[in-house]
Amino acid sequence: MPTLADRLLDPSGGQLPQELRILFGHFVLSHALDEQMDHCQVASALTKPERKLMMHLGVPRRMGQLAEDLNTQPSTVTAVADQLEAKGMVLRERDPDDRRAWQLRLTEAGQAARSDLIERIVAQFRELSGLSPDEMTQLATLMDRVAERILQNGLPKGFTL
């Protein structure tokens, strides 16, 4: 029996290879989560660009690296950093490895907001996916294997951990 992916991507009634169904599921999930993030508010009412930057600040990061990771201009990161700094979420500090460069670090309030954001994303993922805890474990294990396989050859362009 054709899946929803089959019906949407090949209305002629054919069945898609499972690899395309996996990619389609990932695409739909990614976009659904992104849409949910538009409505996700944390305690300090962060904008979408602010939330995205906060997700990349688990550890202090150089602003240039953040721009590369977010596939945006350094000036955009600077503007978002200014907004987050004004909200008391981040601090700018010199990179201890290169005193010419600046890095961003979450404040205590920023760490709390990031933790809240992660909790909300996790809850949204659980709700959107409809997976049981066992299925979630299986999917996480499989995605870990995929990521490890890909990362054996180094990080893809524009991706950092």
PDB file of C-alpha atoms in Angstrom:
ATOM      1  CA  MET A   1       0.000   0.000   0.000  1.00  0.00           C
ATOM      2  CA  PRO A   2       1.451   3.423  -0.947  1.00  0.00           C
ATOM      3  CA  THR A   3       2.531   5.656   1.923  1.00  0.00           C
ATOM      4  CA  LEU A   4       1.623   9.328   2.245  1.00  0.00           C
ATOM      5  CA  ALA A   5       5.068  10.170   0.843  1.00  0.00           C
ATOM      6  CA  ASP A   6       4.329   7.944  -2.165  1.00  0.00           C
ATOM      7  CA  ARG A   7       0.978   9.651  -2.769  1.00  0.00           C
ATOM      8  CA  LEU A   8       2.446  13.160  -2.433  1.00  0.00           C
ATOM      9  CA  LEU A   9       5.653  12.629  -4.400  1.00  0.00           C
ATOM     10  CA  ASP A  10       4.462  10.085  -6.993  1.00  0.00           C
ATOM     11  CA  PRO A  11       0.702  10.451  -7.532  1.00  0.00           C
ATOM     12  CA  SER A  12       0.819   7.775 -10.267  1.00  0.00           C
ATOM     13  CA  GLY A  13       0.600   5.162  -7.526  1.00  0.00           C
ATOM     14  CA  GLY A  14       4.181   3.943  -7.520  1.00  0.00           C
ATOM     15  CA  GLN A  15       6.073   3.164  -4.349  1.00  0.00           C
ATOM     16  CA  LEU A  16       9.157   5.248  -3.578  1.00  0.00           C
ATOM     17  CA  PRO A  17      12.408   3.712  -2.391  1.00  0.00           C
ATOM     18  CA  GLN A  18      12.583   3.665   1.399  1.00  0.00           C
ATOM     19  CA  GLU A  19      15.562   6.043   1.281  1.00  0.00           C
ATOM     20  CA  LEU A  20      13.379   8.735  -0.313  1.00  0.00           C
ATOM     21  CA  ARG A  21      10.619   8.072   2.214  1.00  0.00           C
ATOM     22  CA  ILE A  22      13.189   8.572   5.012  1.00  0.00           C
ATOM     23  CA  LEU A  23      14.374  11.843   3.455  1.00  0.00           C
ATOM     24  CA  PHE A  24      10.782  12.994   2.965  1.00  0.00           C
ATOM     25  CA  GLY A  25       9.986  12.212   6.626  1.00  0.00           C
ATOM     26  CA  HIS A  26      13.057  14.153   7.746  1.00  0.00           C
ATOM     27  CA  PHE A  27      12.093  17.094   5.507  1.00  0.00           C
ATOM     28  CA  VAL A  28       8.490  17.181   6.794  1.00  0.00           C
ATOM     29  CA  LEU A  29       9.601  16.859  10.427  1.00  0.00           C
ATOM     30  CA  SER A  30      12.220  19.589  10.045  1.00  0.00           C
ATOM     31  CA  HIS A  31       9.747  22.014   8.553  1.00  0.00           C
ATOM     32  CA  ALA A  32       7.044  21.162  11.101  1.00  0.00           C
ATOM     33  CA  LEU A  33       9.499  21.764  13.958  1.00  0.00           C
ATOM     34  CA  ASP A  34      10.625  25.016  12.343  1.00  0.00           C
ATOM     35  CA  GLU A  35       6.994  26.116  12.081  1.00  0.00           C
ATOM     36  CA  GLN A  36       6.402  25.197  15.741  1.00  0.00           C
ATOM     37  CA  MET A  37       9.513  27.187  16.713  1.00  0.00           C
ATOM     38  CA  ASP A  38       7.867  30.269  15.220  1.00  0.00           C
ATOM     39  CA  HIS A  39       5.277  29.994  17.995  1.00  0.00           C
ATOM     40  CA  CYS A  40       7.625  28.859  20.750  1.00  0.00           C
ATOM     41  CA  GLN A  41       8.146  31.535  23.347  1.00  0.00           C
ATOM     42  CA  VAL A  42      10.574  31.341  26.212  1.00  0.00           C
ATOM     43  CA  ALA A  43      10.478  33.487  29.306  1.00  0.00           C
ATOM     44  CA  SER A  44      12.141  36.467  27.620  1.00  0.00           C
ATOM     45  CA  ALA A  45      10.253  36.492  24.277  1.00  0.00           C
ATOM     46  CA  LEU A  46      13.157  35.768  21.944  1.00  0.00           C
ATOM     47  CA  THR A  47      12.898  36.261  18.194  1.00  0.00           C
ATOM     48  CA  LYS A  48      13.480  33.336  15.829  1.00  0.00           C
ATOM     49  CA  PRO A  49      17.027  34.482  14.915  1.00  0.00           C
ATOM     50  CA  GLU A  50      17.788  34.901  18.633  1.00  0.00           C
ATOM     51  CA  ARG A  51      16.524  31.389  19.384  1.00  0.00           C
ATOM     52  CA  LYS A  52      18.608  29.915  16.563  1.00  0.00           C
ATOM     53  CA  LEU A  53      21.739  31.643  17.798  1.00  0.00           C
ATOM     54  CA  MET A  54      21.045  30.549  21.381  1.00  0.00           C
ATOM     55  CA  MET A  55      20.826  26.910  20.269  1.00  0.00           C
ATOM     56  CA  HIS A  56      24.411  27.181  18.974  1.00  0.00           C
ATOM     57  CA  LEU A  57      25.729  28.558  22.267  1.00  0.00           C
ATOM     58  CA  GLY A  58      25.994  25.427  24.385  1.00  0.00           C
ATOM     59  CA  VAL A  59      29.604  26.531  24.824  1.00  0.00           C
ATOM     60  CA  PRO A  60      31.169  29.941  24.125  1.00  0.00           C
ATOM     61  CA  ARG A  61      31.587  30.381  20.377  1.00  0.00           C
ATOM     62  CA  ARG A  62      33.417  32.822  18.140  1.00  0.00           C
ATOM     63  CA  MET A  63      31.084  35.148  16.304  1.00  0.00           C
ATOM     64  CA  GLY A  64      32.645  34.364  12.923  1.00  0.00           C
ATOM     65  CA  GLN A  65      32.098  30.656  13.507  1.00  0.00           C
ATOM     66  CA  LEU A  66      28.479  31.317  14.483  1.00  0.00           C
ATOM     67  CA  ALA A  67      27.953  33.201  11.217  1.00  0.00           C
ATOM     68  CA  GLU A  68      29.358  30.255   9.283  1.00  0.00           C
ATOM     69  CA  ASP A  69      27.299  27.711  11.244  1.00  0.00           C
ATOM     70  CA  LEU A  70      24.108  29.716  10.761  1.00  0.00           C
ATOM     71  CA  ASN A  71      24.938  30.324   7.085  1.00  0.00           C
ATOM     72  CA  THR A  72      24.579  34.063   7.524  1.00  0.00           C
ATOM     73  CA  GLN A  73      26.643  37.229   7.412  1.00  0.00           C
ATOM     74  CA  PRO A  74      28.837  38.216  10.367  1.00  0.00           C
ATOM     75  CA  SER A  75      26.923  41.502  10.508  1.00  0.00           C
ATOM     76  CA  THR A  76      23.702  39.539  11.089  1.00  0.00           C
ATOM     77  CA  VAL A  77      25.294  37.660  13.994  1.00  0.00           C
ATOM     78  CA  THR A  78      26.514  40.969  15.390  1.00  0.00           C
ATOM     79  CA  ALA A  79      22.994  42.434  15.218  1.00  0.00           C
ATOM     80  CA  VAL A  80      21.423  39.391  16.886  1.00  0.00           C
ATOM     81  CA  ALA A  81      24.197  39.351  19.506  1.00  0.00           C
ATOM     82  CA  ASP A  82      23.450  43.025  20.224  1.00  0.00           C
ATOM     83  CA  GLN A  83      19.787  42.148  20.819  1.00  0.00           C
ATOM     84  CA  LEU A  84      20.645  39.190  23.063  1.00  0.00           C
ATOM     85  CA  GLU A  85      23.193  41.263  24.964  1.00  0.00           C
ATOM     86  CA  ALA A  86      20.574  43.960  25.578  1.00  0.00           C
ATOM     87  CA  LYS A  87      18.254  41.265  26.959  1.00  0.00           C
ATOM     88  CA  GLY A  88      20.978  40.020  29.294  1.00  0.00           C
ATOM     89  CA  MET A  89      21.237  36.634  27.550  1.00  0.00           C
ATOM     90  CA  VAL A  90      24.828  36.763  26.258  1.00  0.00           C
ATOM     91  CA  LEU A  91      28.137  38.395  27.012  1.00  0.00           C
ATOM     92  CA  ARG A  92      30.770  39.314  24.468  1.00  0.00           C
ATOM     93  CA  GLU A  93      34.270  38.451  25.518  1.00  0.00           C
ATOM     94  CA  ARG A  94      37.651  38.137  23.893  1.00  0.00           C
ATOM     95  CA  ASP A  95      38.514  34.667  22.650  1.00  0.00           C
ATOM     96  CA  PRO A  96      41.245  33.398  24.984  1.00  0.00           C
ATOM     97  CA  ASP A  97      42.915  31.627  22.029  1.00  0.00           C
ATOM     98  CA  ASP A  98      42.928  34.724  19.811  1.00  0.00           C
ATOM     99  CA  ARG A  99      42.571  38.047  21.612  1.00  0.00           C
ATOM    100  CA  ARG A 100      41.656  39.769  18.309  1.00  0.00           C
ATOM    101  CA  ALA A 101      38.446  37.744  18.005  1.00  0.00           C
ATOM    102  CA  TRP A 102      35.226  38.002  19.991  1.00  0.00           C
ATOM    103  CA  GLN A 103      33.165  35.150  21.278  1.00  0.00           C
ATOM    104  CA  LEU A 104      29.709  34.954  22.775  1.00  0.00           C
ATOM    105  CA  ARG A 105      28.931  33.263  26.063  1.00  0.00           C
ATOM    106  CA  LEU A 106      25.530  32.675  27.609  1.00  0.00           C
ATOM    107  CA  THR A 107      24.786  34.428  30.872  1.00  0.00           C
ATOM    108  CA  GLU A 108      22.963  32.602  33.650  1.00  0.00           C
ATOM    109  CA  ALA A 109      19.681  33.987  32.271  1.00  0.00           C
ATOM    110  CA  GLY A 110      20.725  32.893  28.766  1.00  0.00           C
ATOM    111  CA  GLN A 111      21.489  29.381  29.986  1.00  0.00           C
ATOM    112  CA  ALA A 112      18.079  29.183  31.657  1.00  0.00           C
ATOM    113  CA  ALA A 113      16.341  30.434  28.495  1.00  0.00           C
ATOM    114  CA  ARG A 114      18.299  27.941  26.349  1.00  0.00           C
ATOM    115  CA  SER A 115      17.352  25.077  28.696  1.00  0.00           C
ATOM    116  CA  ASP A 116      13.699  26.135  28.499  1.00  0.00           C
ATOM    117  CA  LEU A 117      13.922  26.295  24.721  1.00  0.00           C
ATOM    118  CA  ILE A 118      15.442  22.803  24.531  1.00  0.00           C
ATOM    119  CA  GLU A 119      12.680  21.415  26.771  1.00  0.00           C
ATOM    120  CA  ARG A 120      10.054  22.947  24.503  1.00  0.00           C
ATOM    121  CA  ILE A 121      11.716  21.606  21.339  1.00  0.00           C
ATOM    122  CA  VAL A 122      11.915  18.122  22.843  1.00  0.00           C
ATOM    123  CA  ALA A 123       8.231  18.258  23.833  1.00  0.00           C
ATOM    124  CA  GLN A 124       7.268  19.486  20.356  1.00  0.00           C
ATOM    125  CA  PHE A 125       9.316  16.744  18.710  1.00  0.00           C
ATOM    126  CA  ARG A 126       7.613  14.112  20.858  1.00  0.00           C
ATOM    127  CA  GLU A 127       4.183  15.514  20.056  1.00  0.00           C
ATOM    128  CA  LEU A 128       4.824  15.900  16.321  1.00  0.00           C
ATOM    129  CA  SER A 129       6.492  12.522  15.866  1.00  0.00           C
ATOM    130  CA  GLY A 130       4.004  10.507  17.891  1.00  0.00           C
ATOM    131  CA  LEU A 131       6.768   7.997  18.626  1.00  0.00           C
ATOM    132  CA  SER A 132       6.762   5.844  21.730  1.00  0.00           C
ATOM    133  CA  PRO A 133       9.758   6.052  24.081  1.00  0.00           C
ATOM    134  CA  ASP A 134      11.091   2.764  22.615  1.00  0.00           C
ATOM    135  CA  GLU A 135      10.657   4.036  19.056  1.00  0.00           C
ATOM    136  CA  MET A 136      12.379   7.280  20.036  1.00  0.00           C
ATOM    137  CA  THR A 137      15.328   5.263  21.366  1.00  0.00           C
ATOM    138  CA  GLN A 138      15.482   3.229  18.157  1.00  0.00           C
ATOM    139  CA  LEU A 139      15.344   6.338  15.975  1.00  0.00           C
ATOM    140  CA  ALA A 140      18.023   8.087  18.051  1.00  0.00           C
ATOM    141  CA  THR A 141      20.268   5.020  17.782  1.00  0.00           C
ATOM    142  CA  LEU A 142      19.806   4.872  14.005  1.00  0.00           C
ATOM    143  CA  MET A 143      20.418   8.614  13.576  1.00  0.00           C
ATOM    144  CA  ASP A 144      23.549   8.337  15.742  1.00  0.00           C
ATOM    145  CA  ARG A 145      24.817   5.639  13.366  1.00  0.00           C
ATOM    146  CA  VAL A 146      24.046   7.775  10.322  1.00  0.00           C
ATOM    147  CA  ALA A 147      25.780  10.810  11.850  1.00  0.00           C
ATOM    148  CA  GLU A 148      28.828   8.762  12.899  1.00  0.00           C
ATOM    149  CA  ARG A 149      29.149   7.296   9.413  1.00  0.00           C
ATOM    150  CA  ILE A 150      28.968  10.712   7.766  1.00  0.00           C
ATOM    151  CA  LEU A 151      31.337  12.319  10.274  1.00  0.00           C
ATOM    152  CA  GLN A 152      34.005   9.631   9.765  1.00  0.00           C
ATOM    153  CA  ASN A 153      35.142  11.659   6.758  1.00  0.00           C
ATOM    154  CA  GLY A 154      35.050  14.956   8.637  1.00  0.00           C
ATOM    155  CA  LEU A 155      32.389  17.569   9.141  1.00  0.00           C
ATOM    156  CA  PRO A 156      30.242  18.531   6.154  1.00  0.00           C
ATOM    157  CA  LYS A 157      30.921  22.054   4.848  1.00  0.00           C
ATOM    158  CA  GLY A 158      29.352  24.659   7.124  1.00  0.00           C
ATOM    159  CA  PHE A 159      28.687  22.197   9.945  1.00  0.00           C
ATOM    160  CA  THR A 160      30.379  22.202  13.329  1.00  0.00           C
ATOM    161  CA  LEU A 161      29.606  20.451  16.568  1.00  0.00           C
TER     162      LEU A 161
END
